[in-house]
Amino acid sequence: MTPLPVLPGDFWSAILAYVFFYPVLMSVVWMIGGIAFYLRFERRPHRIVDQPPPRDDYPLIAVLVPCYNEEANVEETVEALMELRYPNYEVIAINDGSTDRTGELLNTLAARFARLRVIHQVANQGKAVGLNTAALLTAAEILVGIDGDARLDPCALNWLVRHFDEPDVAAVTGNPRVRNRSTLLGRIQVGEFSSIVGLIKRAQRSVGLIFTVAGVIAAFRRSALHEVGYWSPEKLTEDVDISWKLQLAGWEVRFEPRALCWILMPETLRGLWKQRLRWSMGGTQVLLDYTPQLLSPKNAAMWPLCVEYAMSITWAYLFALLATYRVVDLLFFQIDLQSAPILLLGWAGLLIATTCLLQIMLSLVLDRPYDRGLLKNYFWMIWYPIIYWAITAATSVVAVPKILFRDSDKRARWTSPDRGIKPDASR
């Protein structure tokens, strides 16, 4: 067979350089930012999670728990909330038209716990609508949102509330920790939430910007939410959207690594694909929707987030292009040595691998005080680039056209995600 067309040398070299060295550059940026965050905000003696600084006052906090078909997890979630050490809080659970026994279980739990109130929505309206409903039915100025399968650490509220002593702070995102670690995907995600999620948030906080608060654990100032119109029902990732709305309005968003929340994550490739595709679609949707506002010079502070996300989408498309070129070349044509560097990385591959391992080790060391046994997952992280780079590239490529052709006014309703293999309840 005739070989694939030879790409122009300069064009090929530019693509290879971008695909190989963009991750290295961002990894270095994240490591520097993570170290800066640690030195400024995280050094001892303030790293002991169960010893939060005492306060003179404890304002009322409302913990909002939107639920859809969570009968397998909601009882454990609510019981963990009843063990919080913060003295002044209430819990509002929103049953968003569940078709299983979630509503029945919540009613039973409300009879057991005086702190718990339950809102029943007749039909599935989406997570954003549930949060908006609960926000309007509480007198609390500080709202904390978690998922229906999450276990909040007993001291999480104590760590979150202290940031709201600063009047410019509108939201604080906590530190999600993966509970299910029985499969390769689960163990890789343990490291991912440190080396990617946690380290990126540290780096972003170092420069005063956060791409997204974690929807599974985030605290909000209700007056700030009211100013920006609360959560948007049509957004696929309401957490990304509210993060950008608040920061575009001039509010500050922060990251608190000691506010822990133990979560369940997908442990099948199908479940992981659905989750990451929704994340990618949601980020792309927000970027496209807010582009007109972002072009204004008054929002120049947000430009680094936009540029970084646009660069990551560009990387995903180029990575997919190179991988496709290499596979097609090997399967259907004579071997074109021009495509060989995609798999035979040489010194570039060694540089990427070394940087990746350094990033993972640094992030695990930073999060080690909050997650016992974390370093045991270091070995499994060697698989991260192989599995997650492929998924990231594929979901980004699929997400852009899906968002471009999606009805912008369509409400974002949810379905029960893959929760993986449930771990021991002691975690």
Coordinates of C-alpha atoms in Angstrom, one line a residue:
M1 CA 0.0 0.0 0.0
T2 CA 1.0 3.6 -0.6
P3 CA 2.3 5.3 2.6
L4 CA 0.3 8.0 4.2
P5 CA 1.1 11.5 2.9
V6 CA 4.2 13.0 4.4
L7 CA 3.4 16.1 6.5
P8 CA 5.6 19.2 6.1
G9 CA 8.6 19.0 8.4
D10 CA 8.0 22.3 10.2
F11 CA 4.2 21.5 10.6
W12 CA 5.0 18.0 12.0
S13 CA 7.7 19.3 14.3
A14 CA 5.4 22.0 15.7
I15 CA 2.6 19.5 16.4
L16 CA 5.0 17.0 18.1
A17 CA 6.5 19.8 20.2
Y18 CA 3.2 21.1 21.4
V19 CA 1.8 17.6 22.2
F20 CA 4.9 16.5 24.0
F21 CA 5.9 19.7 25.8
Y22 CA 2.6 21.3 26.7
P23 CA 2.0 18.7 29.5
V24 CA 5.6 19.2 30.7
L25 CA 5.2 23.0 30.8
M26 CA 1.9 22.8 32.7
S27 CA 3.3 20.2 35.1
V28 CA 6.1 22.5 36.0
V29 CA 3.7 25.5 36.4
W30 CA 1.4 23.4 38.7
M31 CA 4.3 22.1 40.8
I32 CA 5.6 25.7 41.3
G33 CA 2.1 26.9 42.1
G34 CA 1.5 24.0 44.5
I35 CA 4.7 24.6 46.4
A36 CA 3.9 28.4 46.6
F37 CA 0.4 27.5 48.0
Y38 CA 1.9 25.2 50.6
L39 CA 4.5 27.8 51.7
R40 CA 1.9 30.5 52.0
F41 CA -1.3 28.8 53.2
E42 CA -0.6 25.2 54.3
R43 CA 2.5 24.8 56.4
R44 CA 2.3 23.3 59.9
P45 CA 0.9 23.7 62.5
H46 CA -2.2 24.2 60.5
R47 CA -2.1 20.8 58.7
I48 CA -3.9 18.7 61.4
V49 CA -7.4 18.2 60.0
D50 CA -9.1 17.4 63.3
Q51 CA -7.7 20.4 65.0
P52 CA -9.3 23.4 63.3
P53 CA -8.6 26.9 64.8
P54 CA -11.2 27.8 67.4
R55 CA -13.7 30.7 66.6
D56 CA -15.5 33.3 68.7
D57 CA -18.7 32.9 66.6
Y58 CA -20.2 30.1 64.6
P59 CA -22.6 31.4 61.9
L60 CA -25.4 29.2 60.8
I61 CA -24.5 26.9 57.8
A62 CA -26.9 25.0 55.6
V63 CA -25.6 21.8 54.1
L64 CA -27.5 21.1 50.8
V65 CA -27.6 17.5 49.6
P66 CA -29.3 17.1 46.2
C67 CA -30.2 13.5 45.5
Y68 CA -31.4 11.5 42.6
N69 CA -31.8 7.7 42.9
E70 CA -29.3 7.6 45.8
E71 CA -31.0 4.9 47.9
A72 CA -27.7 2.9 48.1
N73 CA -25.8 5.9 49.6
V74 CA -28.0 8.5 51.1
E75 CA -28.4 7.0 54.5
E76 CA -24.6 6.8 55.0
T77 CA -24.2 10.3 53.7
V78 CA -26.8 11.8 56.1
E79 CA -25.5 9.8 59.1
A80 CA -22.0 11.2 58.5
L81 CA -23.5 14.7 58.4
M82 CA -24.9 14.2 61.8
E83 CA -21.4 13.7 63.2
L84 CA -20.1 17.1 62.1
R85 CA -18.3 19.0 64.9
Y86 CA -19.5 22.4 63.8
P87 CA -22.1 23.5 66.4
N88 CA -24.5 25.5 64.3
Y89 CA -25.8 23.9 61.1
E90 CA -28.8 22.4 59.4
V91 CA -29.0 19.8 56.6
I92 CA -31.4 20.2 53.7
A93 CA -31.8 17.1 51.4
I94 CA -33.4 17.6 48.0
N95 CA -35.1 14.5 46.6
D96 CA -35.1 15.4 42.9
G97 CA -37.9 13.2 41.6
S98 CA -36.1 10.0 42.4
T99 CA -37.7 6.8 41.1
D100 CA -36.2 4.5 43.7
R101 CA -36.6 4.6 47.6
T102 CA -34.5 7.7 48.1
G103 CA -37.5 9.8 49.1
E104 CA -38.8 7.2 51.6
L105 CA -35.3 6.8 53.2
L106 CA -35.0 10.6 53.5
N107 CA -38.3 10.8 55.3
T108 CA -37.2 8.1 57.7
L109 CA -34.0 9.9 58.4
A110 CA -35.8 13.2 58.9
A111 CA -37.8 11.6 61.7
R112 CA -34.6 10.4 63.3
F113 CA -32.6 13.7 63.0
A114 CA -34.0 17.1 64.0
R115 CA -31.2 18.9 61.9
L116 CA -32.5 17.3 58.7
R117 CA -35.2 18.8 56.4
V118 CA -36.3 17.2 53.2
I119 CA -37.6 18.8 50.0
H120 CA -39.4 16.5 47.5
Q121 CA -39.5 17.6 43.9
V122 CA -42.1 15.7 41.9
A123 CA -40.0 15.3 38.7
N124 CA -36.3 15.4 38.0
Q125 CA -35.4 19.1 37.5
G126 CA -31.6 18.8 37.6
K127 CA -29.1 19.5 40.3
A128 CA -29.0 23.2 39.8
V129 CA -32.8 23.6 40.4
G130 CA -32.5 21.5 43.5
L131 CA -29.7 23.7 44.9
N132 CA -31.6 26.9 44.0
T133 CA -34.8 25.6 45.8
A134 CA -32.9 24.7 48.9
A135 CA -31.0 28.0 48.9
L136 CA -34.2 30.0 49.0
L137 CA -35.6 27.9 51.9
T138 CA -32.9 28.6 54.5
A139 CA -31.9 31.6 56.6
A140 CA -28.2 30.6 56.5
E141 CA -25.8 33.0 54.8
I142 CA -23.3 30.2 54.2
L143 CA -24.4 27.3 52.0
V144 CA -22.4 24.1 51.6
G145 CA -23.2 21.7 48.7
I146 CA -22.3 18.0 48.7
D147 CA -23.4 15.0 46.6
G148 CA -25.8 12.4 47.8
D149 CA -23.0 9.7 48.0
A150 CA -20.4 11.8 49.8
R151 CA -19.1 11.5 53.4
L152 CA -18.2 14.9 54.8
D153 CA -15.3 15.0 57.2
P154 CA -16.4 15.9 60.8
C155 CA -14.3 19.1 60.7
A156 CA -14.9 20.2 57.1
L157 CA -17.3 23.0 58.0
N158 CA -14.9 24.4 60.6
W159 CA -12.2 24.7 57.9
L160 CA -14.6 26.2 55.3
V161 CA -16.3 28.8 57.4
R162 CA -13.1 30.7 58.4
H163 CA -12.6 31.9 54.8
F164 CA -15.9 33.8 54.9
D165 CA -14.5 36.2 57.5
E166 CA -13.0 37.9 54.5
P167 CA -15.9 39.9 52.9
D168 CA -14.7 39.4 49.3
V169 CA -14.8 35.6 49.4
A170 CA -17.8 34.1 47.7
A171 CA -17.0 30.4 47.5
V172 CA -14.5 27.9 48.9
T173 CA -13.9 24.5 47.4
G174 CA -12.9 21.6 49.5
N175 CA -10.6 18.6 49.0
P176 CA -12.4 15.5 47.5
R177 CA -10.8 12.2 48.4
V178 CA -11.6 9.0 46.5
R179 CA -13.0 6.2 48.7
N180 CA -13.2 3.3 46.4
R181 CA -9.8 1.8 45.7
S182 CA -10.4 -1.8 44.8
T183 CA -9.7 -1.6 41.0
L184 CA -6.9 -0.1 38.8
L185 CA -9.2 2.8 37.8
G186 CA -10.1 3.5 41.4
R187 CA -6.4 3.5 42.5
I188 CA -5.4 5.7 39.6
Q189 CA -8.1 8.2 40.5
V190 CA -6.8 8.4 44.1
G191 CA -3.5 9.8 42.7
E192 CA -5.3 11.9 40.1
F193 CA -7.3 13.8 42.7
S194 CA -4.0 14.7 44.3
S195 CA -1.6 15.1 41.3
I196 CA -4.1 16.7 39.0
V197 CA -7.1 18.1 40.8
G198 CA -5.5 19.1 44.1
L199 CA -2.3 20.4 42.7
I200 CA -4.0 22.4 40.0
K201 CA -6.3 24.0 42.5
R202 CA -3.3 24.9 44.7
A203 CA -1.6 26.4 41.8
Q204 CA -4.7 28.4 40.7
R205 CA -5.3 29.6 44.2
S206 CA -1.7 30.9 44.2
V207 CA -2.6 33.3 41.4
G208 CA -6.0 34.1 42.7
L209 CA -8.2 32.1 40.2
I210 CA -10.0 28.8 40.5
F211 CA -11.4 27.2 37.3
T212 CA -14.1 25.3 39.2
V213 CA -15.2 24.7 42.8
A214 CA -15.8 21.0 43.3
G215 CA -19.5 20.3 43.1
V216 CA -19.1 17.5 45.6
I217 CA -17.9 19.9 48.3
A218 CA -18.1 23.7 48.0
A219 CA -19.2 26.5 50.4
F220 CA -20.9 29.6 49.1
R221 CA -21.9 33.1 50.4
R222 CA -25.6 33.3 49.7
S223 CA -25.6 37.0 49.1
A224 CA -23.0 36.5 46.4
L225 CA -25.1 33.7 44.8
H226 CA -28.1 36.0 44.8
E227 CA -26.1 38.7 43.1
V228 CA -25.1 36.4 40.2
G229 CA -28.5 34.7 39.9
Y230 CA -27.7 31.4 41.7
W231 CA -27.0 28.2 39.7
S232 CA -27.9 27.9 36.0
P233 CA -30.3 25.1 35.3
E234 CA -29.2 24.7 31.6
K235 CA -25.5 24.2 32.4
L236 CA -24.1 20.6 32.3
T237 CA -21.6 21.3 35.0
E238 CA -23.2 23.8 37.4
D239 CA -20.1 23.9 39.5
V240 CA -17.9 25.3 36.7
D241 CA -20.6 27.8 35.7
I242 CA -21.1 29.2 39.2
S243 CA -17.3 29.5 39.7
W244 CA -17.0 31.6 36.6
K245 CA -20.1 33.7 37.3
L246 CA -18.8 34.6 40.7
Q247 CA -15.3 35.5 39.6
L248 CA -16.6 37.5 36.6
A249 CA -18.7 39.5 39.1
G250 CA -15.5 40.3 41.0
W251 CA -15.8 37.8 43.9
E252 CA -13.0 35.7 45.2
V253 CA -13.0 31.9 45.1
R254 CA -10.6 29.8 47.3
F255 CA -9.4 26.3 47.9
E256 CA -9.3 24.7 51.3
P257 CA -7.3 21.4 51.3
R258 CA -8.2 20.5 54.9
A259 CA -12.0 20.5 54.2
L260 CA -12.2 16.8 53.2
C261 CA -15.0 15.0 51.5
W262 CA -14.8 11.2 50.8
I263 CA -16.4 10.4 47.4
L264 CA -17.2 7.5 45.2
M265 CA -15.9 7.5 41.6
P266 CA -16.6 5.4 38.5
E267 CA -14.5 2.2 38.3
T268 CA -15.6 1.0 34.8
L269 CA -14.4 2.5 31.5
R270 CA -18.0 3.1 30.5
G271 CA -18.8 5.0 33.7
L272 CA -15.5 6.9 33.5
W273 CA -16.2 7.9 29.9
K274 CA -19.7 9.3 30.7
Q275 CA -18.4 11.3 33.6
R276 CA -15.4 12.8 31.8
L277 CA -17.5 13.5 28.7
R278 CA -19.9 15.5 30.9
W279 CA -17.1 17.4 32.6
S280 CA -15.5 18.2 29.2
M281 CA -18.8 19.3 27.7
G282 CA -19.6 21.4 30.7
G283 CA -16.2 23.2 30.7
T284 CA -16.5 23.8 26.9
Q285 CA -20.1 25.1 27.3
V286 CA -19.1 27.6 30.0
L287 CA -16.0 28.8 28.0
L288 CA -18.2 29.4 24.9
D289 CA -21.1 31.0 26.8
Y290 CA -18.9 33.5 28.6
T291 CA -16.6 34.4 25.7
P292 CA -18.4 37.7 25.0
Q293 CA -17.9 38.8 28.6
L294 CA -14.3 37.5 28.7
L295 CA -13.4 39.7 25.7
S296 CA -13.9 42.8 27.9
P297 CA -10.7 44.3 29.3
K298 CA -12.4 44.6 32.7
N299 CA -12.3 40.8 32.9
A300 CA -8.7 40.4 31.9
A301 CA -7.9 38.7 35.2
M302 CA -9.9 35.7 33.9
W303 CA -7.9 35.4 30.7
P304 CA -5.2 33.0 32.1
L305 CA -8.0 30.5 32.9
C306 CA -9.5 30.8 29.4
V307 CA -6.1 30.5 27.7
E308 CA -5.1 27.4 29.7
Y309 CA -8.4 25.7 28.9
A310 CA -8.3 26.6 25.3
M311 CA -4.7 25.2 25.1
S312 CA -5.8 22.0 26.8
I313 CA -8.6 21.5 24.1
T314 CA -6.0 22.3 21.4
W315 CA -3.7 19.7 22.9
A316 CA -6.5 17.1 23.0
Y317 CA -7.3 17.6 19.3
L318 CA -3.6 17.4 18.3
F319 CA -3.0 14.4 20.4
A320 CA -6.0 12.6 18.8
L321 CA -4.8 13.6 15.4
L322 CA -1.3 12.2 16.0
A323 CA -2.6 9.0 17.6
T324 CA -5.0 8.4 14.7
Y325 CA -2.3 9.1 12.1
R326 CA 0.0 6.5 13.8
V327 CA -2.7 3.8 14.1
V328 CA -3.9 4.2 10.5
D329 CA -0.3 4.1 9.3
L330 CA 0.5 0.9 11.2
L331 CA -2.7 -0.9 10.3
F332 CA -3.3 0.0 6.7
F333 CA -0.2 1.4 5.1
Q334 CA 3.5 0.8 4.9
I335 CA 5.2 2.0 8.0
D336 CA 6.0 5.7 7.8
L337 CA 8.9 6.4 10.1
Q338 CA 7.6 10.0 10.3
S339 CA 4.8 8.8 12.6
A340 CA 7.1 6.7 14.8
P341 CA 7.8 9.4 17.4
I342 CA 4.2 9.1 18.5
L343 CA 4.9 5.7 20.1
L344 CA 8.7 5.7 20.2
L345 CA 9.2 8.8 22.3
G346 CA 12.9 8.6 23.1
W347 CA 14.3 11.5 25.2
A348 CA 11.0 13.4 24.9
G349 CA 9.1 10.4 26.4
L350 CA 11.7 10.2 29.2
L351 CA 11.2 13.9 30.0
I352 CA 7.4 13.6 30.1
A353 CA 7.6 10.4 32.3
T354 CA 10.1 12.0 34.7
T355 CA 8.1 15.2 35.0
C356 CA 4.9 13.3 35.5
L357 CA 6.3 11.1 38.3
L358 CA 7.8 14.2 40.0
Q359 CA 4.4 15.9 39.9
I360 CA 2.6 12.9 41.3
M361 CA 5.2 12.4 44.1
L362 CA 5.0 16.1 45.1
S363 CA 1.2 16.1 45.1
L364 CA 1.0 12.9 47.2
V365 CA 3.4 14.3 49.7
L366 CA 1.3 17.5 50.0
D367 CA -1.9 15.5 50.5
R368 CA -0.4 12.8 52.7
P369 CA -1.5 14.4 56.0
Y370 CA -5.1 14.3 54.9
D371 CA -5.2 10.8 53.4
R372 CA -3.5 7.9 55.2
G373 CA -1.8 5.3 53.0
L374 CA -1.8 7.7 50.0
L375 CA 1.7 6.9 48.9
K376 CA 0.8 3.3 48.4
N377 CA -1.0 4.4 45.2
Y378 CA 2.1 5.9 43.7
F379 CA 2.9 2.7 41.8
W380 CA -0.5 2.6 40.1
M381 CA 0.0 6.1 38.8
I382 CA 2.4 5.0 36.1
W383 CA -0.7 4.0 34.1
Y384 CA -2.3 7.5 34.4
P385 CA -0.9 9.0 31.1
I386 CA -1.9 5.9 29.1
I387 CA -5.4 5.6 30.3
Y388 CA -6.4 9.2 31.1
W389 CA -4.6 11.0 28.3
A390 CA -6.5 8.9 25.8
I391 CA -9.8 9.5 27.6
T392 CA -9.1 13.2 28.0
A393 CA -8.3 13.6 24.3
A394 CA -11.3 11.6 23.2
T395 CA -13.8 13.3 25.4
S396 CA -12.5 16.8 24.4
V397 CA -12.8 15.9 20.7
V398 CA -16.4 14.6 21.2
A399 CA -17.5 17.4 23.6
V400 CA -16.9 20.4 21.3
P401 CA -19.3 19.4 18.5
K402 CA -21.9 18.1 21.1
I403 CA -21.9 21.5 22.8
L404 CA -22.0 23.5 19.5
F405 CA -25.1 21.6 18.3
R406 CA -26.8 21.4 21.7
D407 CA -29.9 23.5 22.5
S408 CA -28.5 26.2 24.8
D409 CA -31.8 26.5 26.7
K410 CA -32.1 22.7 27.3
R411 CA -32.3 22.0 31.0
A412 CA -29.4 19.8 32.4
R413 CA -31.1 16.9 34.1
W414 CA -29.1 14.2 35.7
T415 CA -29.0 10.4 35.9
S416 CA -27.4 8.2 38.6
P417 CA -23.6 7.9 37.8
D418 CA -21.4 4.9 38.2
R419 CA -20.4 4.9 41.8
G420 CA -17.8 2.1 41.5
I421 CA -17.4 -0.7 44.0
K422 CA -18.5 0.5 47.4
P423 CA -15.7 0.5 49.9
D424 CA -15.7 -0.4 53.6
A425 CA -17.9 2.0 55.5
S426 CA -15.0 2.8 57.9
R427 CA -13.4 5.0 55.2

